[in-house]
Coordinates of C-alpha atoms in Angstrom, one line a residue:
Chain A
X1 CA 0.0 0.0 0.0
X2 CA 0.6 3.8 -0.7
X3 CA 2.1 5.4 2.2
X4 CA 0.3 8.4 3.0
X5 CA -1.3 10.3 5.9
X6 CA -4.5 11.6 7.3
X7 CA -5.6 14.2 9.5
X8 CA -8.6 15.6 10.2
X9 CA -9.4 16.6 14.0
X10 CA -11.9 19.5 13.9
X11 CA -15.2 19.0 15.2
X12 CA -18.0 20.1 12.3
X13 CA -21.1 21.0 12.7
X14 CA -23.5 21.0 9.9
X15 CA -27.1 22.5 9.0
X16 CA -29.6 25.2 9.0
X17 CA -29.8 27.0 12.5
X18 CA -26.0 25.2 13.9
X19 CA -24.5 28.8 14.3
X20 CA -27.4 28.5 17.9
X21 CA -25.3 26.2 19.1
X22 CA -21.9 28.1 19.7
X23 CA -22.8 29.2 22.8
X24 CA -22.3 26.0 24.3
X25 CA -19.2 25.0 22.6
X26 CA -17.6 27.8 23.7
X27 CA -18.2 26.7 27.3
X28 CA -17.4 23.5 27.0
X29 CA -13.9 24.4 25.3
X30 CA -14.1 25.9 29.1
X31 CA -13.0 29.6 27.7
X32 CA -14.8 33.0 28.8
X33 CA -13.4 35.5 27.0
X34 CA -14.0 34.8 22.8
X35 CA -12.9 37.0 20.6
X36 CA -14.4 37.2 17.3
X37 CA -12.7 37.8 14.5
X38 CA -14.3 38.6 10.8
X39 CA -14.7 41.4 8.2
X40 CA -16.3 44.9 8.6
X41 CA -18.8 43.9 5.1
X42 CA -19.9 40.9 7.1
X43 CA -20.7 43.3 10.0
X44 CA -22.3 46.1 8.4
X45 CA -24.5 44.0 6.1
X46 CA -26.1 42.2 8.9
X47 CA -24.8 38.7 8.1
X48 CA -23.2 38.2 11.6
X49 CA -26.5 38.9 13.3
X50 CA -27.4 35.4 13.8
X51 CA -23.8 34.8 15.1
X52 CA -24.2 37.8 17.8
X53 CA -27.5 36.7 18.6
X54 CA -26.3 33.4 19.7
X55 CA -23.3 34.8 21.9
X56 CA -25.3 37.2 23.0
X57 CA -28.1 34.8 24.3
X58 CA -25.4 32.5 25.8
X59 CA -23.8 35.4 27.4
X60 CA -21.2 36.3 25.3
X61 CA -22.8 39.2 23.9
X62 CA -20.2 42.1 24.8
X63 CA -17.2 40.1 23.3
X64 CA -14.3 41.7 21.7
X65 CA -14.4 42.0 18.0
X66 CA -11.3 42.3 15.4
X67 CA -13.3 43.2 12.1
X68 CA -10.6 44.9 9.9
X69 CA -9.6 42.0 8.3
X70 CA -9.2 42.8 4.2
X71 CA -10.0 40.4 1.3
X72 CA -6.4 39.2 1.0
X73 CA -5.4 39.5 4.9
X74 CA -1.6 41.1 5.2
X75 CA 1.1 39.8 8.1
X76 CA 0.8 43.7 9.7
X77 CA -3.3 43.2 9.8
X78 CA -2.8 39.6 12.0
X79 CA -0.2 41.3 14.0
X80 CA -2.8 43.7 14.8
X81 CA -5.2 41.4 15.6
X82 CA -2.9 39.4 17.7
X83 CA -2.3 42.4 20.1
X84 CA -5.8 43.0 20.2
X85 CA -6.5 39.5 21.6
X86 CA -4.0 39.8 23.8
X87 CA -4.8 42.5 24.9
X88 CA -8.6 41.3 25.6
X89 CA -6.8 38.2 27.1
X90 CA -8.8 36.2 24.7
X91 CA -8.5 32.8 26.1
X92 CA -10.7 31.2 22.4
X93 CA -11.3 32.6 19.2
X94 CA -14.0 32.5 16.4
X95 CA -13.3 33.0 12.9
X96 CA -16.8 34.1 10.9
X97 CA -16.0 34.7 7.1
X98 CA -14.2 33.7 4.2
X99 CA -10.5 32.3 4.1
X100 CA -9.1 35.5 4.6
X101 CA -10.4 35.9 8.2
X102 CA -10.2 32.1 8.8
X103 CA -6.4 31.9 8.2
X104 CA -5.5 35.7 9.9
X105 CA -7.6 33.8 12.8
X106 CA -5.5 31.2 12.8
X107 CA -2.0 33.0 12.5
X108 CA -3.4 35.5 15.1
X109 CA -3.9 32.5 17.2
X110 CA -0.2 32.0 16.6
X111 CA 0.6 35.3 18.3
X112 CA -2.4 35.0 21.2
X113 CA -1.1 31.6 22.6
X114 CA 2.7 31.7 21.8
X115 CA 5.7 33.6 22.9
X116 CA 8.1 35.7 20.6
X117 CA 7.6 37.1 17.1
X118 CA 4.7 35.6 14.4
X119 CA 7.1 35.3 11.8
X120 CA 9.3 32.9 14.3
X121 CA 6.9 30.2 13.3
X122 CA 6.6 30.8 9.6
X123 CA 7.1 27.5 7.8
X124 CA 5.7 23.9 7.9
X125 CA 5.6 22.0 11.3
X126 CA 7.6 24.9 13.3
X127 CA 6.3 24.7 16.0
X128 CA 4.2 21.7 18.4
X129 CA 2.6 23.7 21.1
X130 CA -1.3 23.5 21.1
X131 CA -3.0 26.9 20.6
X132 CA -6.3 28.4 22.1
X133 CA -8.9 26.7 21.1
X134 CA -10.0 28.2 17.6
X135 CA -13.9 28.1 16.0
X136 CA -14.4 28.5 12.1
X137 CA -17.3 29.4 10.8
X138 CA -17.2 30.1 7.2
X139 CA -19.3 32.3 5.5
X140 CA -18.3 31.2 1.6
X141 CA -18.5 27.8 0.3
X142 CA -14.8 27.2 -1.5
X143 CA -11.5 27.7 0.6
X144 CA -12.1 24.6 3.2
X145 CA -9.8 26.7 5.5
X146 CA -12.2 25.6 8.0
X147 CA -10.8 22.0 7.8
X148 CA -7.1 22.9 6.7
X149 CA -3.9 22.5 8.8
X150 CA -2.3 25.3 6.7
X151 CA -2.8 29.2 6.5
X152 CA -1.5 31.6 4.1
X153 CA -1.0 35.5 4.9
X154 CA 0.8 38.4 2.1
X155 CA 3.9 39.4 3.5
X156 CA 2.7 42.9 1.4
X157 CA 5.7 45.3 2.7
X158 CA 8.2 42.6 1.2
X159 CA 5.7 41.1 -2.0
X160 CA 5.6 38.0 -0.8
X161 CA 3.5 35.1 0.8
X162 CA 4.2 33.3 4.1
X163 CA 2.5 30.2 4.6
X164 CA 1.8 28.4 8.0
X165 CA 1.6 24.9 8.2
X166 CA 0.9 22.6 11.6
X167 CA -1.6 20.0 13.0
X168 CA -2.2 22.8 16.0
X169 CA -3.5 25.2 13.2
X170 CA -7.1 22.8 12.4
X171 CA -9.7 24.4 13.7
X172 CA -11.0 22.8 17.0
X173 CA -15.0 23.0 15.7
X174 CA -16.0 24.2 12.2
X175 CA -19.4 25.2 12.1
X176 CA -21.2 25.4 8.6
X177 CA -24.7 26.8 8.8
X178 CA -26.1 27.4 5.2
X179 CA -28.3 30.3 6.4
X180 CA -24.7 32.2 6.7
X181 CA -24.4 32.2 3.3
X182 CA -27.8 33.2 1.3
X183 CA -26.4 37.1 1.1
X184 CA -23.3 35.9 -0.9
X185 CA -23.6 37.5 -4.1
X186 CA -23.7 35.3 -7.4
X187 CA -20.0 35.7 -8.6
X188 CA -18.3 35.3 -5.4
X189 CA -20.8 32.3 -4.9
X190 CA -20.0 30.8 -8.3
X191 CA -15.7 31.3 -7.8
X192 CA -15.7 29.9 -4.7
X193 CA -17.5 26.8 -5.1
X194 CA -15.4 26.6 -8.2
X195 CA -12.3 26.6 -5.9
X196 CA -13.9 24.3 -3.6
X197 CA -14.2 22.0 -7.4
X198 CA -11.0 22.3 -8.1
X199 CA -10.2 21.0 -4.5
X200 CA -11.9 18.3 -5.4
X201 CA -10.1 17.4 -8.6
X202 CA -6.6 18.1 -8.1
X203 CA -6.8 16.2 -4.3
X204 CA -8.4 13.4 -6.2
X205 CA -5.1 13.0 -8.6
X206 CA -2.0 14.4 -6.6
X207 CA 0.7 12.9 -5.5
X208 CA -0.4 12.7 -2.2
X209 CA -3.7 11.2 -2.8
X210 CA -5.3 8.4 -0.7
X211 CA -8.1 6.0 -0.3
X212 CA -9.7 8.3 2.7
X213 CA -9.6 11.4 0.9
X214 CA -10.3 9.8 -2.4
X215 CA -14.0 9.3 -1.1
X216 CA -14.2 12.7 0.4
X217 CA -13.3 14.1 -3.0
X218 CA -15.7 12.1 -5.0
X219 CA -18.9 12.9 -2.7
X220 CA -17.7 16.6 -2.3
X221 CA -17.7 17.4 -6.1
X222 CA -20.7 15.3 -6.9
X223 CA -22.6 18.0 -4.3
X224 CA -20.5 20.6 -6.3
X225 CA -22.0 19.9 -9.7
X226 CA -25.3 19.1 -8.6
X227 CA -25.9 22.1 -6.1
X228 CA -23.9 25.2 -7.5
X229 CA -25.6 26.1 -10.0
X230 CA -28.7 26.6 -8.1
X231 CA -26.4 27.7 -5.2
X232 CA -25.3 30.5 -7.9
X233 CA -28.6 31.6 -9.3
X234 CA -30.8 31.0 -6.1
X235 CA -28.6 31.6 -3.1
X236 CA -31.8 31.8 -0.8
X237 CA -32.1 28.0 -1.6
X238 CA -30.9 26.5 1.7
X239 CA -30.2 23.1 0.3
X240 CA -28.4 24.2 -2.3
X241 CA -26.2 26.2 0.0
X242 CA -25.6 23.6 2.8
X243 CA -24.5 21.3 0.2
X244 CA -21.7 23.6 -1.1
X245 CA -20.8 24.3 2.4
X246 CA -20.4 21.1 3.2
X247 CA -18.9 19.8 -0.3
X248 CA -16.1 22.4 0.4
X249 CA -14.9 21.2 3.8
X250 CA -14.7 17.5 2.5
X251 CA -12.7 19.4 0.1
X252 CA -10.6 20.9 2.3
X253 CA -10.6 18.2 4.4
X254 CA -9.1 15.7 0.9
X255 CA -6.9 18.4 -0.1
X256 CA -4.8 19.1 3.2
X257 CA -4.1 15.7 3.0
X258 CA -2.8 15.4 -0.3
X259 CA -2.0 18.7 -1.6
X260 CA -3.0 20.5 -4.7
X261 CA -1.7 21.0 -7.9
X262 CA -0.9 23.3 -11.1
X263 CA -4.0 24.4 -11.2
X264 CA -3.6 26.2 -7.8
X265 CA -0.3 26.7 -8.8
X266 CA -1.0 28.9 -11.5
X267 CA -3.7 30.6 -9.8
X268 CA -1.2 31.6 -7.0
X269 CA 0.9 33.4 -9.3
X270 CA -1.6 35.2 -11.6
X271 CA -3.0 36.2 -8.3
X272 CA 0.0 37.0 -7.0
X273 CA 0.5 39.1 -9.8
X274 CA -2.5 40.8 -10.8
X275 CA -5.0 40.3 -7.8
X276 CA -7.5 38.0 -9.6
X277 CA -9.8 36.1 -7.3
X278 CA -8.9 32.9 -6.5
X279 CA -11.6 30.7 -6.6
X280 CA -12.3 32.4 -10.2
X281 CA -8.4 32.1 -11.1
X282 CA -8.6 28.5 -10.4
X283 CA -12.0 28.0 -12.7
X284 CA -9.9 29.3 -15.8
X285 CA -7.2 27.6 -14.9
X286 CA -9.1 24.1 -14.3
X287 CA -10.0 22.9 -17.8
X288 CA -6.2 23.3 -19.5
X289 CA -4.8 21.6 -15.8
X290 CA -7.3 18.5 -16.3
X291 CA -6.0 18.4 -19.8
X292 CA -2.7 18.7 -19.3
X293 CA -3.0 16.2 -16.5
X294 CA -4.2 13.7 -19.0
X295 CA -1.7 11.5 -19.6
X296 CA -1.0 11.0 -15.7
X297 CA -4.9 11.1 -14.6
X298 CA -7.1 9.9 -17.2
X299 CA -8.0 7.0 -15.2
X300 CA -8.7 8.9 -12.0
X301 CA -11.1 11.6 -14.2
X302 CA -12.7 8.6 -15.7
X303 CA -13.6 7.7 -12.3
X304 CA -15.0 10.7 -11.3
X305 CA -17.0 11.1 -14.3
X306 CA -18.6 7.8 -13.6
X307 CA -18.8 8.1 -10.1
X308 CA -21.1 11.5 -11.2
X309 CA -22.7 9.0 -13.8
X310 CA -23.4 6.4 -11.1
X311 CA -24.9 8.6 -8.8
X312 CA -28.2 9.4 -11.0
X313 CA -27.6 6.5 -14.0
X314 CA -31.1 7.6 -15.2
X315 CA -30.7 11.6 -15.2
X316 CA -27.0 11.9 -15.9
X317 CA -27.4 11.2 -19.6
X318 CA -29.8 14.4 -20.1
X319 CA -27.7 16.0 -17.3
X320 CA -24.1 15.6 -18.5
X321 CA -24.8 15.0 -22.3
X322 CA -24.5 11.2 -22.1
X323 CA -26.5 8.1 -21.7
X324 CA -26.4 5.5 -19.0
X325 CA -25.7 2.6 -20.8
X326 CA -22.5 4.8 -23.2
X327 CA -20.9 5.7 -19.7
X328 CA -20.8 2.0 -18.9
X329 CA -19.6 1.3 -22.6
X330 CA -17.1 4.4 -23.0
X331 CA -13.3 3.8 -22.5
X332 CA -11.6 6.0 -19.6
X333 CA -10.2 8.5 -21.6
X334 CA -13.5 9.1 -23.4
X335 CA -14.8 9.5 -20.1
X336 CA -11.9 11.6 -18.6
X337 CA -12.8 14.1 -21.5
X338 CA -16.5 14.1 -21.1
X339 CA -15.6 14.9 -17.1
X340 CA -14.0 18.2 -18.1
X341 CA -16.4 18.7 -20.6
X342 CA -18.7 18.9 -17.6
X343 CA -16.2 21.2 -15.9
X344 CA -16.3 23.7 -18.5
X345 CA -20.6 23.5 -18.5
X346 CA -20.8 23.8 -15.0
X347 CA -18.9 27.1 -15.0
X348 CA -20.8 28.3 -18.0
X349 CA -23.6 27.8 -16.5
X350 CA -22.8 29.9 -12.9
X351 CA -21.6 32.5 -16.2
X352 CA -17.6 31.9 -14.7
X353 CA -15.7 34.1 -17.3
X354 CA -13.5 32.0 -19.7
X355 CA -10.1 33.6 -19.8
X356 CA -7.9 35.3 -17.7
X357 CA -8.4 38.5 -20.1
X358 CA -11.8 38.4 -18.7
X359 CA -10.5 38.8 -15.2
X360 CA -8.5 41.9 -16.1
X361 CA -5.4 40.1 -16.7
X362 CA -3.4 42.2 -19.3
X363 CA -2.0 41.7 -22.6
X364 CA 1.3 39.7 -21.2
X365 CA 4.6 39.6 -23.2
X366 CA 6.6 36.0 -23.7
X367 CA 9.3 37.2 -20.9
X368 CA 6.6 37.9 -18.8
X369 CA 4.8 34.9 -19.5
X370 CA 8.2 33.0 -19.0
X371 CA 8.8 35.2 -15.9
X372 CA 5.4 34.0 -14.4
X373 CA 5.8 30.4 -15.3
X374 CA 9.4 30.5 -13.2
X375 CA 7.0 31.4 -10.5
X376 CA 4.4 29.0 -10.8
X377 CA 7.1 26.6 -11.1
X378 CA 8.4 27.1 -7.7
X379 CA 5.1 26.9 -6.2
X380 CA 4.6 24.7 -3.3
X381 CA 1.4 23.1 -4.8
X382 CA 2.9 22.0 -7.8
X383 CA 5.1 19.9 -6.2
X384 CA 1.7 18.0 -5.3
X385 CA 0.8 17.6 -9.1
X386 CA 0.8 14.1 -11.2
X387 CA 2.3 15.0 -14.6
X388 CA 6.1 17.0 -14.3
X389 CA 5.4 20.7 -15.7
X390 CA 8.2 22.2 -17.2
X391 CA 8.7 26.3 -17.7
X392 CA 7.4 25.9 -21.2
X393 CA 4.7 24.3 -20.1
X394 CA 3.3 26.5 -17.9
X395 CA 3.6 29.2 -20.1
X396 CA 1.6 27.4 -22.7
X397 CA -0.7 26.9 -20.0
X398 CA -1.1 30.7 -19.5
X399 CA -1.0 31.3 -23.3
X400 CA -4.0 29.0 -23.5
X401 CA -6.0 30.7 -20.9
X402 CA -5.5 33.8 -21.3
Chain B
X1 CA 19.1 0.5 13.5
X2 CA 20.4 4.2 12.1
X3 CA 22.1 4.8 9.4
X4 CA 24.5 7.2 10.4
X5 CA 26.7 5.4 13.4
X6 CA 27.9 8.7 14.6
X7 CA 27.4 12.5 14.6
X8 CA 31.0 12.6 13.0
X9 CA 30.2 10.0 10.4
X10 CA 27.2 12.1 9.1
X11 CA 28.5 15.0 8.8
X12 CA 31.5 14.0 7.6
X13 CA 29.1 12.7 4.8
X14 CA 27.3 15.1 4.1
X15 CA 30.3 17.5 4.2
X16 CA 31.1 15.8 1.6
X17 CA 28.4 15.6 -0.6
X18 CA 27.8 19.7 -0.2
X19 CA 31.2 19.9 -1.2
X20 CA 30.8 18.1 -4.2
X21 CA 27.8 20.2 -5.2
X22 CA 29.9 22.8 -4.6
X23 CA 31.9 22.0 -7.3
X24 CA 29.5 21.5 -9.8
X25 CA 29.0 24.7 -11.4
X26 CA 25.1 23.3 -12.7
X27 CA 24.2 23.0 -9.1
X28 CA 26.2 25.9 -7.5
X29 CA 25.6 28.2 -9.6
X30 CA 21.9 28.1 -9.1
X31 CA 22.6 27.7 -5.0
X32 CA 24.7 30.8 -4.7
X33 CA 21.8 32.9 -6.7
X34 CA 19.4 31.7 -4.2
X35 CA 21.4 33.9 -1.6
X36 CA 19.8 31.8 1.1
X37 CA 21.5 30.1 4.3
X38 CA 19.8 27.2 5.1
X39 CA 20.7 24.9 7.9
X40 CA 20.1 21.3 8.5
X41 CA 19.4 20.2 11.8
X42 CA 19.8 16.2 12.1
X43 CA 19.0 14.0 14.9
X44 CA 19.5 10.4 15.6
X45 CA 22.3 10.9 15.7
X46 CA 22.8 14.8 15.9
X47 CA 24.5 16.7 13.3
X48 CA 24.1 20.2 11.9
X49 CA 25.0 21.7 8.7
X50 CA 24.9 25.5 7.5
X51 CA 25.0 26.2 3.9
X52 CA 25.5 30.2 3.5
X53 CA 24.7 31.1 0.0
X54 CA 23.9 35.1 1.4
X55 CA 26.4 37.1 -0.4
X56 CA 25.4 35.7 -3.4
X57 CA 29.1 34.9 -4.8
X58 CA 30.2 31.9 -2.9
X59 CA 28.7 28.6 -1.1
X60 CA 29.7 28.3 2.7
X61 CA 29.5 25.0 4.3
X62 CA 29.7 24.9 8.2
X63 CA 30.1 22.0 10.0
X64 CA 28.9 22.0 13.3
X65 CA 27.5 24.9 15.6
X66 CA 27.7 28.8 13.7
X67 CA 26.6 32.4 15.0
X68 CA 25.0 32.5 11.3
X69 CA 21.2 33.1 11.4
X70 CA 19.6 30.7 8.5
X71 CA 16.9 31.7 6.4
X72 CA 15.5 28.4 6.6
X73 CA 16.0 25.5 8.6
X74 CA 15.2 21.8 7.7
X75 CA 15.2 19.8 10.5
X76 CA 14.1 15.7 9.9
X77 CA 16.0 12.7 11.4
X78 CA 19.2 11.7 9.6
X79 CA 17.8 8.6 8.2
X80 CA 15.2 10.2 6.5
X81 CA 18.2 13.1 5.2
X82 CA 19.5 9.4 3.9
X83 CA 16.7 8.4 1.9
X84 CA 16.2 12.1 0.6
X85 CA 19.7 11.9 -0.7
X86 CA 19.1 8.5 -2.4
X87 CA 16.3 9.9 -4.4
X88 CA 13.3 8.4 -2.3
X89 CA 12.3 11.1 0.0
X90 CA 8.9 13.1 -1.4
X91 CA 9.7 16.2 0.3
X92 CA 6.7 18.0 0.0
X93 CA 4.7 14.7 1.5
X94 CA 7.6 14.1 4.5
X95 CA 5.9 17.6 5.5
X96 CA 2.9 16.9 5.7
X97 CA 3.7 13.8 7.7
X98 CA 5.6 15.4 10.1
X99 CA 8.9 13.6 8.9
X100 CA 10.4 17.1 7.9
X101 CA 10.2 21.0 10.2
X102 CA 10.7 23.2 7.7
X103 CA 10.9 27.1 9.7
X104 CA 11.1 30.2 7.5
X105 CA 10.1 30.8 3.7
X106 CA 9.3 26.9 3.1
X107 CA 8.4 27.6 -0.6
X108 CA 11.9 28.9 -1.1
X109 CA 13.4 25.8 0.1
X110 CA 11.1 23.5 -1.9
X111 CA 12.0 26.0 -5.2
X112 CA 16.0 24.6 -4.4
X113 CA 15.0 20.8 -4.6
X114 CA 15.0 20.8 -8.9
X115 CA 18.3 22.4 -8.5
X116 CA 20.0 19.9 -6.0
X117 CA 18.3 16.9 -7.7
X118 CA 21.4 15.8 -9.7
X119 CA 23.1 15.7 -6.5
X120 CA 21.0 12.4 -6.1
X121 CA 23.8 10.8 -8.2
X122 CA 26.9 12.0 -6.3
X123 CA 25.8 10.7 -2.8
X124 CA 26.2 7.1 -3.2
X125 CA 29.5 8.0 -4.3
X126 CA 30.2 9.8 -1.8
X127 CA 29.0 6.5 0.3
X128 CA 31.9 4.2 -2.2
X129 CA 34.4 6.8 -1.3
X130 CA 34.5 5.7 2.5
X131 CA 34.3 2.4 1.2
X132 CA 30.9 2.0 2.7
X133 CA 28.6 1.3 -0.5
X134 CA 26.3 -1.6 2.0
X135 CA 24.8 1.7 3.3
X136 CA 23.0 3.0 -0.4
X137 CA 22.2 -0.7 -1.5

């Protein structure tokens, strides 16, 4: 067998109406003094009400809050934060919103329950002390940094990422209540539970892959194609939402066990580079990876694509394009193309723009494109990916999509 | 049982082996532009290692204890250090399992393994050098 490795320690919580229950978890986590950590949209539009309500009704209602936390969350913002908890002797924290706030929760957690400088524990397994106990509770359906051991943070005054990466960083208790979510506007709703796909997909082929997260992977993007649409153009539906939610912490779940791959790779650096959204990034992206993948991973596509197939035999002909009795018939890489075939349709249909030109991207020069494919090269997550990319590669990669 | 008998036999190794990277112009040449200092820290049995690539000109290789402050440091048992060396170590996995503590700018150390891969092929060498090939078989 394989060798490989699984994690997964955080409580989760899931369904309409869980966010009530955070009350009592944070007493029985023993703590008194939460400090909740989030974004000042979140706040201002109302979304966090059902949160407050809940602390407030379990007598947590005057707890500190740290709500500047910006879309792509930068190392001075979490050192902020991290004086702020300290300074409200925060003995727990609760992370409500996207990744953003969910990994600058976790770093800040970092600074709240250890001594010395954040940076210090930069890096992967640097340090093995257990943290205050930490609460997700996502408010987008795509990251899965409610289940992830790992959280990145822009290093903005020196361009560059840091990433953070320990088994003390998983959240203690994730809790994914769809209601959270029905404000989420279309586009964000559509990227992110295209992230959440390519999760999915690249988990289900990397390097790192294994039996456990295999299954996670399969289940999490068969909720993914059959819910995000609807979760796109009806976000009240609440079914629809809680099945994204909960599709993209199996997600996250798969993937910080196995890793990621070019796709996320080249999404990295094009977002590095021109701050495209991620989730959005990677759904351009996703079509040319699986394709490029092919040679390693038609098999394990094939296997989605039937495991899609297998889940509806009846509907998934009208639903994908294909009869029942042709997926039993059709070879693997047949099937492998008809799977990112479906890809492509699904993001058509939640109207995810094509190219990276439509996400603003400029006109790019070769040595630019070469000088961005020497990034994406030296990305951790490629390292993750089943077919060896070299620079010309990616740069045909970034030709294609753009 | 290890496969490093003592804390002078593997660093004495992998002395050795950094020096020969060293001199290979392919593989220093790309080091020396990282202008990083990375430091291994071995245990079972102990050893550390300091490569200083900082000024950007010329690869340092320290033996032993050093006031220098490394960018990064890799820290893993020296067995697993072995296996890495003989090609069988996916370093990127060894992470996530625990098997390697990787402190400071990890991506920048994972950018380095293309360029030391060739050094795959020196270190049994350096192994048949001390007249020890049993240990890479």
């Amino acid at each position: 067998m394989r060798l490989g490795v699984f994690q997964s320690p955080t409580k989760v919580l899931f369904g309409e109406g869980t966010i009530s229950g955070i009350g009592d978890e944070i007493s029985q986590f023993g703590a008194s003094k939460p400090l909740l950590v989030t974004d000042k949209v979140l706040l201002e539009k109302g979304v966090l009400e059902p949160v407050l309500r809940s602390l407030d009704e379990s007598g947590f209602g005057k707890l500190p809050i740290f709500s500047d936390v910006p879309p792509d969350s930068d190392v001075e913002c979490v050192r902020q934060a991290a004086a702020f908890a300290r300074q409200a002797k925060a003995d727990l924290v609760i992370a409500c919103g996207g990744g953003s706030v969910i990994d600058t929760a976790k770093v800040l957690n970092i600074g709240l329950s250890l001594p010395g400088d954040l940076l210090e524990y930069e890096g992967i397994n640097s340090f093995s002390q257990a943290l205050k106990p930490l609460i997700a509770v996502p408010t987008t359906a795509g990251t899965g940094s409610e289940m992830s051991a790992v959280a990145m943070i822009m290093d903005k005054a020196n361009g560059k990422k840091l990433i953070f990466g320990s088994r003390y960083l998983y959240a203690d208790l994730a809790i994914l209540d769809p209601n959270l979510l029905c404000s989420l506007p279309p586009r964000l709703t559509a990227g992110t539970g295209m992230d959440a796909l390519t999760h999915c997909l690249e988990a289900y082929v990397s390097l790192g892959a294994n039996v456990i997260a295999d299954a996670l992977c399969l289940d999490a993007m068969a909720l993914i194609f059959q819910n995000l649409k609807l979760a796109t153009t009806n976000g009240d539906d609440p079914e629809a939402r809680a099945n994204t939610l909960l599709a993209s912490a199996m997600a996250g779940m798969a993937f910080t066990n196995t890793g990621v791959g070019i796709v996320h790779a080249l999404a990295h650096t094009i977002g590095g580079a021109f701050g495209t959204h991620h989730g959005l990034t990677n759904a351009v992206f996703l079509p040319y990876g699986m394709n490029f993948n092919m040679p390693s991973s038609y098999e394990r596509y094939a296997r989605c694509w039937r495991h899609l197939c297998s889940l509806d035999p009846g509907a998934s002909g009208a639903k994908y394009g294909i009869s029942a009795k042709l997926v039993m018939e059709a070879d693997f890489e047949k099937d492998a193309r008809s799977l990112v075939k479906a890809v492509s349709d699904l993001a058509d249909s939640c109207s995810i723009p094509k190219r990276l030109r439509d996400l603003g991207v400029p006109e790019l020069a070769d040595d630019k494109i070469l000088e961005l494919a020497a990034v994406a090269g030296t990305d951790p997550a490629i390292m993750f990916n089943p077919q060896e990319a070299s620079i010309e590669d990616l740069s045909n990669l970034i030709r294609e999509a753009y | 049982m290890p496969v490093f008998s003592s804390t002078e036999e593997l660093q004495e190794v992998m002395f050795t082996l950094w020096n020969e990277m060293k001199g290979n112009p392919e593989i220093a040449e790309k080091l020396i532009s990282s202008r990083l200092i990375v430091q291994f820290q071995y245990k079972d049995p102990h050893g550390l290692l300091t490569v200083d690539c900082l000024d950007g000109k010329e690869m340092k290789i320290i033996v032993g204890k050093t006031e220098l402050k490394p960018v990064i440091e890799m820290s893993m048992k020296a067995d697993v250090a072995h296996e890495f060396w003989l090609g069988k170590v996916n370093v990127p996995m060894a992470l996530m399992m625990g098997k390697i503590v990787s402190k400071g700018p990890t991506p920048k150390a994972l950018a380095l393994l293309p360029v030391i891969k060739p050094a795959y092929s020196i270190y049994p060498k350096v192994w048949e050098l001390k007249g020890k090939n049993q240990r890479v078989g």
